[in-house]
């Protein structure tokens, strides 16, 4: 099966299941340093030594994209140089050709309430002044905690490429045909030392043991003998882990092998939340970043699958997951963004026909730009969290479903096309069954770099936990609703959860292009929620970064994206 057919296969499976000087605002470090004393009120006192900031970095580089990955919850940038490192097209290393970045940085944001109504938030952006909420490594399932030695052990990546998996599969099948044991000396390192549950070779390479958290809890793999443990000498091999697309045969498992896959784990309970000033959620986040080398558009894409495990011992209510992106398309300050609600897609395009410094455009400070061959870039929300539902009736448009929040029923309903309905019938004593629906992208927000200050001062970077949570909820940081028209702040239009939802080439639509917003540096957040997160619950986000070269600007047609 070709790589494009493989990709289409798992996308269909998802469907069936239903530059640096302008980007970082130095004033934020001063503002938050003045609140450092407040951290003690939000930090659990214990005898464990707090973790320190993650340091590991690597590049995903199998195709036309060279994307920087980090173990501290952030991706696509280099904190040391403060440069965007989502390079596409990726020239050969050392070629001397310009390396232009389409995305500056990205990260998953989380927020919710404990049973007493206390807010818990975890996020990251630029690590300004050492401000961060995330730390490397897993959490203890029983306590939801970790400490410095564990974080340091897990400040690393685990990488495997398809050619090594193919070699391992071929050698195992040959040994089985000959009736002899598979010699572990023949196994490529990426396969042999993959962090699959119970891997007997893991300690040999890394000097520490894998946590014993049960089958399916670490790096995903095809389990040849179905014993729940990873052992490549018995025919096991790494695969992509996608909820609902679990392979039933070895042949199906082979279709879940990307050309490059990189795995790591981080958490929000390793130390203080010095960015948001929020209380820890006790969330463990396992990431599989993968890509394909092809001769088509997939060669310009990368994918990240986040498995989020609630290690807290209480419910997290009114929970939101979100993907924060700082989408600097070459030059930092001449970009516009918008969203396609139906496709759960956020996208960024250039403000005018030239990316970079020309007459009438901003100074890009020497940052490499795309010039007059301007692309489009997007982040596609392939998969979001799930929430329970009950069917309460039907209509011409399809079944009606109630989203269950805790022990109560909300009246916001979704059909299979994510169309919103309201129920006016009595629900009675119905019990929520074990049926769940994907929430999809429930909001798309943006906000501005506060340096320089935009016309609306409440549309800038969040600085405290409740402000981060408000952005995840699809409202401004000061709780002002997002409204259609203008900048979306205190405009005369109707309330909405989706900023700039019309394409930029629609002359009658609401887009940054049609509103004629000025030059600026903006960030976006795609979020899902609210939903109830039970102790031990597992959810996932799958984000695809998509890129299309050389699109006519201004007011581009985004259909190719």
C-alpha positions as semicolon CSV with decimal commas, in nm:
position;residue;x (nm);y (nm);z (nm)
1;X;0,000;0,000;0,000
2;X;0,141;0,345;-0,088
3;X;0,202;0,602;0,182
4;X;-0,079;0,826;0,057
5;X;-0,322;0,534;0,071
6;X;-0,206;0,452;0,423
7;X;-0,260;0,811;0,529
8;X;-0,603;0,821;0,371
9;X;-0,689;0,496;0,548
10;X;-0,625;0,627;0,897
11;X;-0,781;0,965;0,823
12;X;-1,095;0,780;0,711
13;X;-1,079;0,580;1,033
14;X;-1,080;0,907;1,231
15;X;-1,377;1,029;1,031
16;X;-1,580;0,719;1,084
17;X;-1,526;0,728;1,459
18;X;-1,641;1,050;1,500
19;X;1,089;3,597;1,420
20;X;1,179;3,613;1,742
21;X;1,239;3,983;1,822
22;X;0,872;4,062;1,771
23;X;0,731;3,738;1,902
24;X;0,847;3,739;2,264
25;X;0,724;4,022;2,481
26;X;0,990;4,102;2,743
27;X;0,742;4,294;2,956
28;X;0,563;3,971;3,045
29;X;0,867;3,844;3,234
30;X;0,864;4,155;3,453
31;X;0,492;4,132;3,520
32;X;0,506;3,768;3,625
33;X;0,823;3,800;3,830
34;X;0,633;4,040;4,056
35;X;0,382;3,763;4,124
36;X;0,640;3,495;4,207
37;X;0,550;3,506;4,575
38;X;0,200;3,385;4,487
39;X;0,335;3,053;4,365
40;X;0,363;2,908;4,713
41;X;-0,015;2,925;4,752
42;X;-0,062;2,709;4,445
43;X;0,220;2,460;4,498
44;X;0,174;2,142;4,700
45;X;0,433;2,116;4,975
46;X;0,617;1,783;4,959
47;X;0,962;1,638;5,004
48;X;1,020;1,577;4,636
49;X;1,270;1,791;4,450
50;X;1,110;2,000;4,177
51;X;1,200;1,927;3,817
52;X;1,384;2,179;3,602
53;X;1,314;2,301;3,251
54;X;1,343;2,051;2,966
55;X;1,653;2,080;2,749
56;X;1,628;1,809;2,480
57;X;1,565;1,907;2,119
58;X;1,552;1,714;1,794
59;X;1,437;1,767;1,436
60;X;1,171;1,574;1,251
61;X;1,324;1,569;0,904
62;X;1,205;1,279;0,691
63;X;1,036;1,487;0,418
64;X;1,015;1,845;0,290
65;X;0,969;1,976;0,645
66;X;1,234;2,014;0,914
67;X;1,039;2,063;1,237
68;X;1,201;2,123;1,575
69;X;1,061;1,919;1,865
70;X;1,119;1,979;2,237
71;X;1,043;1,780;2,553
72;X;0,899;2,074;2,750
73;X;0,551;2,084;2,597
74;X;0,643;2,322;2,315
75;X;0,735;2,251;1,952
76;X;0,858;2,413;1,630
77;X;1,108;2,662;1,775
78;X;1,451;2,692;1,935
79;X;1,437;2,865;2,276
80;X;1,814;2,925;2,267
81;X;1,817;3,130;1,949
82;X;1,450;3,238;1,984
83;X;1,392;3,145;1,620
84;X;1,110;2,957;1,451
85;X;1,225;2,615;1,333
86;X;0,935;2,480;1,130
87;X;1,137;2,498;0,808
88;X;0,952;2,429;0,484
89;X;1,070;2,377;0,218
90;X;1,370;2,230;0,401
91;X;1,696;2,283;0,210
92;X;1,981;2,036;0,268
93;X;2,170;2,104;0,590
94;X;2,481;2,308;0,514
95;X;2,360;2,412;0,168
96;X;2,370;2,781;0,255
97;X;2,016;2,829;0,128
98;X;1,770;3,033;0,334
99;X;1,578;2,834;0,593
100;X;1,238;3,001;0,613
101;X;1,005;2,904;0,898
102;X;0,627;2,889;0,854
103;X;0,542;2,839;1,222
104;X;0,716;2,998;1,516
105;X;0,594;2,781;1,805
106;X;0,309;2,560;1,923
107;X;0,188;2,384;2,239
108;X;-0,109;2,210;2,397
109;X;-0,297;2,413;2,659
110;X;-0,520;2,259;2,926
111;X;-0,772;2,391;3,177
112;X;-1,055;2,279;3,403
113;X;-1,212;2,291;3,749
114;X;-1,176;2,055;4,043
115;X;-1,494;1,938;4,228
116;X;-1,472;2,243;4,455
117;X;-1,466;2,478;4,156
118;X;-1,096;2,567;4,184
119;X;-0,929;2,644;3,852
120;X;-0,646;2,423;3,720
121;X;-0,452;2,540;3,414
122;X;-0,136;2,432;3,233
123;X;0,017;2,607;2,931
124;X;0,342;2,716;2,778
125;X;0,458;2,968;2,523
126;X;0,809;3,122;2,510
127;X;0,971;3,030;2,845
128;X;1,045;3,401;2,897
129;X;1,241;3,445;3,217
130;X;1,218;3,071;3,282
131;X;0,838;3,073;3,300
132;X;0,693;2,730;3,228
133;X;0,421;2,488;3,340
134;X;0,545;2,164;3,180
135;X;0,830;1,926;3,267
136;X;0,974;1,612;3,103
137;X;0,865;1,261;3,189
138;X;0,571;1,056;3,317
139;X;0,379;1,076;3,646
140;X;0,329;0,806;3,907
141;X;-0,022;0,666;3,847
142;X;-0,100;0,634;4,219
143;X;0,001;0,988;4,319
144;X;0,005;1,192;4,000
145;X;0,350;1,322;4,098
146;X;0,710;1,299;3,984
147;X;1,050;1,434;4,090
148;X;1,379;1,562;3,952
149;X;1,557;1,229;3,878
150;X;1,261;1,096;3,680
151;X;1,227;1,419;3,482
152;X;1,598;1,415;3,399
153;X;1,583;1,051;3,285
154;X;1,296;1,126;3,050
155;X;1,434;1,450;2,904
156;X;1,490;1,264;2,576
157;X;1,329;1,142;2,254
158;X;1,276;0,792;2,119
159;X;1,294;0,776;1,740
160;X;1,231;0,504;1,485
161;X;1,217;0,509;1,104
162;X;1,019;0,282;0,875
163;X;1,323;0,122;0,710
164;X;1,443;-0,006;1,049
165;X;1,097;-0,143;1,129
166;X;1,088;-0,311;0,786
167;X;1,426;-0,475;0,856
168;X;1,309;-0,600;1,194
169;X;0,986;-0,742;1,050
170;X;1,172;-0,910;0,766
171;X;1,435;-1,065;0,996
172;X;1,173;-1,187;1,241
173;X;0,966;-1,348;0,967
174;X;1,278;-1,513;0,823
175;X;1,375;-1,656;1,162
176;X;1,023;-1,786;1,216
177;X;1,026;-1,949;0,873
178;X;1,357;-2,118;0,957
179;X;1,232;-2,220;1,301
180;X;1,513;-2,043;1,487
181;X;1,503;-1,765;1,753
182;X;1,528;-1,407;1,629
183;X;1,878;-1,286;1,725
184;X;1,838;-0,957;1,915
185;X;2,179;-0,844;1,786
186;X;2,016;-0,800;1,446
187;X;1,743;-0,563;1,568
188;X;1,794;-0,196;1,468
189;X;1,829;0,031;1,773
190;X;1,511;0,232;1,710
191;X;1,307;-0,089;1,723
192;X;1,507;-0,269;1,992
193;X;1,495;0,013;2,245
194;X;1,145;0,146;2,170
195;X;0,971;0,245;2,498
196;X;0,694;-0,014;2,466
197;X;0,552;-0,155;2,787
198;X;0,779;-0,420;2,940
199;X;1,059;-0,392;2,681
200;X;1,333;-0,623;2,819
201;X;1,608;-0,433;2,634
202;X;1,519;-0,080;2,750
203;X;1,740;-0,070;3,061
204;X;2,038;-0,193;2,859
205;X;2,034;0,130;2,656
206;X;1,905;0,393;2,897
207;X;2,002;0,273;3,244
208;X;1,657;0,311;3,399
209;X;1,339;0,107;3,393
210;X;1,017;0,179;3,214
211;X;0,725;0,254;3,446
212;X;0,495;-0,040;3,503
213;X;0,165;0,119;3,404
214;X;0,013;-0,162;3,200
215;X;-0,046;-0,247;2,837
216;X;-0,103;0,039;2,598
217;X;0,039;0,295;2,839
218;X;0,364;0,392;2,662
219;X;0,501;0,380;2,307
220;X;0,246;0,202;2,085
221;X;0,334;-0,128;1,917
222;X;0,195;-0,430;1,737
223;X;0,177;-0,704;1,999
224;X;0,238;-1,027;1,806
225;X;0,159;-1,264;2,093
226;X;-0,097;-1,033;2,260
227;X;0,073;-1,060;2,602
228;X;0,069;-0,683;2,665
229;X;0,450;-0,653;2,663
230;X;0,683;-0,525;2,393
231;X;0,951;-0,769;2,279
232;X;1,084;-0,728;1,923
233;X;1,240;-1,077;1,933
234;X;0,881;-1,208;1,942
235;X;0,770;-1,008;1,639
236;X;0,652;-0,686;1,806
237;X;0,720;-0,353;1,630
238;X;0,632;0,019;1,680
239;X;0,318;0,166;1,521
240;X;0,107;0,481;1,541
241;X;-0,146;0,472;1,825
242;X;-0,485;0,609;1,716
243;X;-0,799;0,555;1,922
244;X;-1,047;0,339;1,734
245;X;-0,798;0,240;1,464
246;X;-0,635;-0,044;1,657
247;X;-0,511;-0,309;1,412
248;X;-0,656;-0,658;1,433
249;X;-0,399;-0,824;1,206
250;X;-0,027;-0,795;1,141
251;X;-0,107;-0,666;0,791
252;X;-0,321;-0,384;0,932
253;X;-0,045;-0,299;1,181
254;X;0,206;-0,256;0,898
255;X;-0,020;0,014;0,755
256;X;0,028;0,212;1,078
257;X;0,403;0,251;1,028
258;X;0,502;0,607;0,928
259;X;0,834;0,688;0,766
260;X;0,951;0,860;1,084
261;X;0,808;0,850;1,435
262;X;0,937;1,030;1,746
263;X;0,799;0,967;2,096
264;X;0,836;1,157;2,424
265;X;0,648;1,223;2,750
266;X;0,594;1,537;2,956
267;X;0,372;1,648;3,246
268;X;0,238;1,951;3,430
269;X;0,311;1,832;3,789
270;X;0,692;1,833;3,798
271;X;0,720;2,180;3,947
272;X;0,551;2,518;3,986
273;X;0,337;2,670;3,711
274;X;0,544;2,983;3,679
275;X;0,385;3,086;3,348
276;X;0,013;3,075;3,426
277;X;0,039;3,087;3,808
278;X;-0,216;2,805;3,793
279;X;-0,261;2,490;4,000
280;X;-0,136;2,164;3,847
281;X;-0,386;1,938;3,676
282;X;-0,161;1,631;3,723
283;X;-0,174;1,554;3,351
284;X;0,069;1,320;3,176
285;X;0,106;1,385;2,803
286;X;0,257;1,130;2,566
287;X;0,342;1,248;2,215
288;X;0,394;1,066;1,888
289;X;0,516;1,299;1,615
290;X;0,521;1,135;1,273
291;X;0,561;1,211;0,903
292;X;0,575;1,050;0,559
293;X;0,820;1,096;0,270
294;X;0,605;1,094;-0,045
295;X;0,580;1,241;-0,393
296;X;0,262;1,435;-0,319
297;X;0,122;1,694;-0,077
298;X;0,178;1,468;0,226
299;X;0,549;1,536;0,178
300;X;0,481;1,889;0,307
301;X;0,295;1,777;0,623
302;X;0,374;1,664;0,977
303;X;0,146;1,512;1,241
304;X;0,142;1,504;1,621
305;X;-0,069;1,270;1,831
306;X;-0,105;1,370;2,197
307;X;-0,233;1,113;2,449
308;X;-0,346;1,297;2,763
309;X;-0,382;1,090;3,083
310;X;-0,546;1,239;3,392
311;X;-0,328;1,124;3,684
312;X;-0,527;1,329;3,938
313;X;-0,742;1,142;4,192
314;X;-1,043;1,369;4,138
315;X;-1,263;1,472;3,847
316;X;-1,162;1,765;3,630
317;X;-1,483;1,942;3,530
318;X;-1,546;2,196;3,253
319;X;-1,225;2,073;3,090
320;X;-1,081;2,224;2,773
321;X;-0,791;2,106;2,557
322;X;-0,644;2,348;2,305
323;X;-0,366;2,383;2,049
324;X;-0,186;2,715;2,083
325;X;0,007;2,828;1,773
326;X;0,225;3,128;1,698
327;X;0,206;3,108;1,317
328;X;0,483;3,330;1,183
329;X;0,476;3,271;0,808
330;X;0,826;3,397;0,733
331;X;0,806;3,761;0,842
332;X;0,653;3,797;1,189
333;X;0,427;4,096;1,152
334;X;0,253;4,069;0,813
335;X;0,032;3,763;0,869
336;X;-0,344;3,712;0,892
337;X;-0,522;3,407;1,038
338;X;-0,867;3,254;1,020
339;X;-1,051;2,925;1,058
340;X;-1,265;2,678;0,866
341;X;-1,519;2,557;1,123
342;X;-1,637;2,254;0,927
343;X;-1,285;2,119;0,883
344;X;-1,160;2,217;1,234
345;X;-0,882;2,398;1,051
346;X;-0,689;2,710;1,148
347;X;-0,480;2,875;0,879
348;X;-0,242;3,165;0,822
349;X;-0,174;3,363;0,507
350;X;0,023;3,674;0,418
351;X;-0,128;4,019;0,454
352;X;-0,010;4,133;0,111
353;X;0,152;3,991;-0,202
354;X;0,506;4,006;-0,061
355;X;0,636;3,836;0,252
356;X;0,909;4,049;0,399
357;X;1,057;4,393;0,390
358;X;0,941;4,606;0,098
359;X;0,808;4,956;0,079
360;X;0,502;4,986;0,299
361;X;0,571;4,659;0,482
362;X;0,722;4,613;0,829
363;X;1,090;4,558;0,899
364;X;1,142;4,183;0,957
365;X;1,471;4,227;1,138
366;X;1,672;4,002;0,911
367;X;1,439;3,703;0,947
368;X;1,437;3,490;0,629
369;X;1,113;3,539;0,436
370;X;0,928;3,385;0,141
371;X;0,944;3,697;-0,077
372;X;0,693;3,684;-0,362
373;X;0,642;3,303;-0,349
374;X;0,411;3,302;-0,050
375;X;0,263;2,978;0,094
376;X;-0,032;2,899;0,318
377;X;0,007;2,709;0,645
378;X;-0,259;2,548;0,860
379;X;-0,307;2,337;1,170
380;X;-0,575;2,075;1,119
381;X;-0,755;1,949;1,429
382;X;-0,793;1,588;1,309
383;X;-0,904;1,450;1,644
384;X;-1,021;1,604;1,969
385;X;-1,141;1,476;2,308
386;X;-1,463;1,283;2,356
387;X;-1,760;1,332;2,587
388;X;-2,049;1,099;2,680
389;X;-2,380;1,136;2,499
390;X;-2,732;1,005;2,511
391;X;-2,971;0,995;2,218
392;X;-3,294;1,179;2,301
393;X;-3,469;1,189;1,967
394;X;-3,424;1,255;1,599
395;X;-3,493;1,521;1,344
396;X;-3,470;1,567;0,971
397;X;-3,106;1,661;1,016
398;X;-3,014;1,351;1,218
399;X;-2,999;1,220;1,572
400;X;-2,995;1,460;1,864
401;X;-2,745;1,404;2,140
402;X;-2,700;1,546;2,489
403;X;-2,350;1,619;2,608
404;X;-2,320;1,497;2,967
405;X;-2,134;1,713;3,218
406;X;-2,082;1,528;3,544
407;X;-2,420;1,417;3,675
408;X;-2,613;1,682;3,484
409;X;-2,731;1,706;3,125
410;X;-2,647;2,006;2,915
411;X;-2,897;2,120;2,654
412;X;-2,629;2,174;2,391
413;X;-2,662;1,894;2,140
414;X;-2,461;1,786;1,840
415;X;-2,565;1,571;1,549
416;X;-2,314;1,377;1,343
417;X;-2,238;1,691;1,143
418;X;-2,163;1,889;1,460
419;X;-2,471;2,108;1,405
420;X;-2,592;2,263;1,728
421;X;-2,945;2,190;1,846
422;X;-3,144;2,259;2,161
423;X;-3,364;2,009;2,340
424;X;-3,699;2,123;2,477
425;X;-3,818;1,785;2,602
426;X;-3,794;1,646;2,953
427;X;-3,497;1,414;3,002
428;X;-3,634;1,243;3,313
429;X;-3,415;0,990;3,491
430;X;-3,213;0,873;3,192
431;X;-2,872;0,733;3,281
432;X;-2,576;0,829;3,061
433;X;-2,465;0,521;2,864
434;X;-2,108;0,441;2,770
435;X;-2,131;0,620;2,436
436;X;-1,905;0,909;2,346
437;X;-1,881;1,164;2,068
438;X;-1,591;1,375;1,951
439;X;-1,631;1,739;2,042
440;X;-1,419;1,866;1,753
441;X;-1,297;2,225;1,744
442;X;-1,541;2,405;1,975
443;X;-1,369;2,744;1,945
444;X;-1,100;2,935;1,757
445;X;-0,948;3,239;1,927
446;X;-0,663;3,473;1,853
447;X;-0,482;3,741;2,047
448;X;-0,210;4,000;1,982
449;X;0,146;4,046;2,097
450;X;0,129;4,326;2,353
451;X;0,445;4,484;2,214
452;X;0,355;4,704;2,035
453;X;0,022;4,759;2,205
454;X;-0,282;4,694;1,983
455;X;-0,584;4,931;1,976
456;X;-0,779;4,702;2,213
457;X;-0,557;4,641;2,521
458;X;-0,762;4,339;2,635
459;X;-0,677;4,149;2,315
460;X;-0,315;4,081;2,418
461;X;-0,131;3,785;2,572
462;X;-0,294;3,623;2,876
463;X;-0,089;3,658;3,194
464;X;-0,277;3,467;3,468
465;X;-0,453;3,131;3,496
466;X;-0,807;3,261;3,451
467;X;-0,703;3,452;3,138
468;X;-0,552;3,141;2,979
469;X;-0,871;2,951;3,065
470;X;-1,087;3,223;2,909
471;X;-0,895;3,198;2,581
472;X;-0,952;2,820;2,586
473;X;-1,324;2,887;2,636
474;X;-1,335;3,100;2,321
475;X;-1,369;3,440;2,493
476;X;-1,129;3,728;2,552
477;X;-0,902;3,722;2,854
478;X;-1,120;3,976;3,040
479;X;-1,430;3,753;2,981
480;X;-1,565;3,979;2,705
481;X;-1,741;3,759;2,446
482;X;-1,597;3,725;2,099
483;X;-1,832;3,900;1,855
484;X;-1,856;3,901;1,476
485;X;-1,712;4,203;1,296
486;X;-1,401;4,419;1,320
487;X;-1,137;4,273;1,550
488;X;-1,398;4,063;1,731
489;X;-1,362;4,271;2,049
490;X;-1,670;4,478;2,144
491;X;-1,794;4,476;1,786
492;X;-2,164;4,512;1,707
493;X;-2,212;4,160;1,572
494;X;-2,347;3,843;1,728
495;X;-2,152;3,640;1,980
496;X;-1,945;3,355;1,838
497;X;-1,677;3,107;1,944
498;X;-1,492;3,123;1,612
499;X;-1,282;3,420;1,507
500;X;-1,266;3,510;1,135
501;X;-1,459;3,210;1,008
502;X;-1,497;3,322;0,645
503;X;-1,232;3,269;0,373
504;X;-1,017;3,573;0,294
505;X;-1,133;3,586;-0,069
506;X;-1,500;3,627;0,032
507;X;-1,567;4,001;-0,016
508;X;-1,871;3,984;0,214
509;X;-1,718;3,757;0,477
510;X;-1,562;3,816;0,818
511;X;-1,186;3,774;0,777
512;X;-0,878;3,969;0,880
513;X;-0,823;4,050;0,513
514;X;-1,170;4,196;0,458
515;X;-1,152;4,384;0,789
516;X;-0,818;4,533;0,684
517;X;-0,644;4,473;1,016
518;X;-0,307;4,642;1,040
519;X;0,033;4,482;1,066
520;X;0,074;4,280;1,384
521;X;0,206;3,966;1,551
522;X;-0,083;3,735;1,643
523;X;-0,128;3,393;1,806
524;X;-0,417;3,146;1,772
525;X;-0,582;2,879;1,990
526;X;-0,801;2,592;1,863
527;X;-0,986;2,434;2,155
528;X;-1,229;2,153;2,245
529;X;-1,462;2,147;2,543
530;X;-1,615;2,158;2,788
531;X;-1,617;1,796;2,906
532;X;-1,574;1,590;3,222
533;X;-1,234;1,428;3,276
534;X;-1,244;1,137;3,521
535;X;-0,940;1,010;3,718
536;X;-0,732;0,789;3,492
537;X;-0,919;0,903;3,181
538;X;-0,731;0,906;2,854
539;X;-0,800;1,140;2,568
540;X;-0,618;1,242;2,257
541;X;-0,550;1,527;2,018
542;X;-0,417;1,473;1,668
543;X;-0,279;1,784;1,500
544;X;-0,167;1,797;1,138
545;X;0,044;2,088;1,015
546;X;-0,036;2,136;0,646
547;X;0,143;2,360;0,396
548;X;0,071;2,473;0,040
549;X;0,337;2,659;-0,162
550;X;0,303;2,964;-0,385
551;X;-0,054;3,085;-0,345
552;X;-0,160;3,414;-0,502
553;X;-0,193;3,695;-0,246
554;X;-0,352;3,913;-0,113
555;X;-0,694;3,770;-0,016
556;X;-0,589;3,418;-0,118
557;X;-0,811;3,126;-0,209
558;X;-0,750;2,872;0,071
559;X;-0,919;2,576;-0,100
560;X;-0,585;2,410;-0,186
561;X;-0,505;2,399;0,185
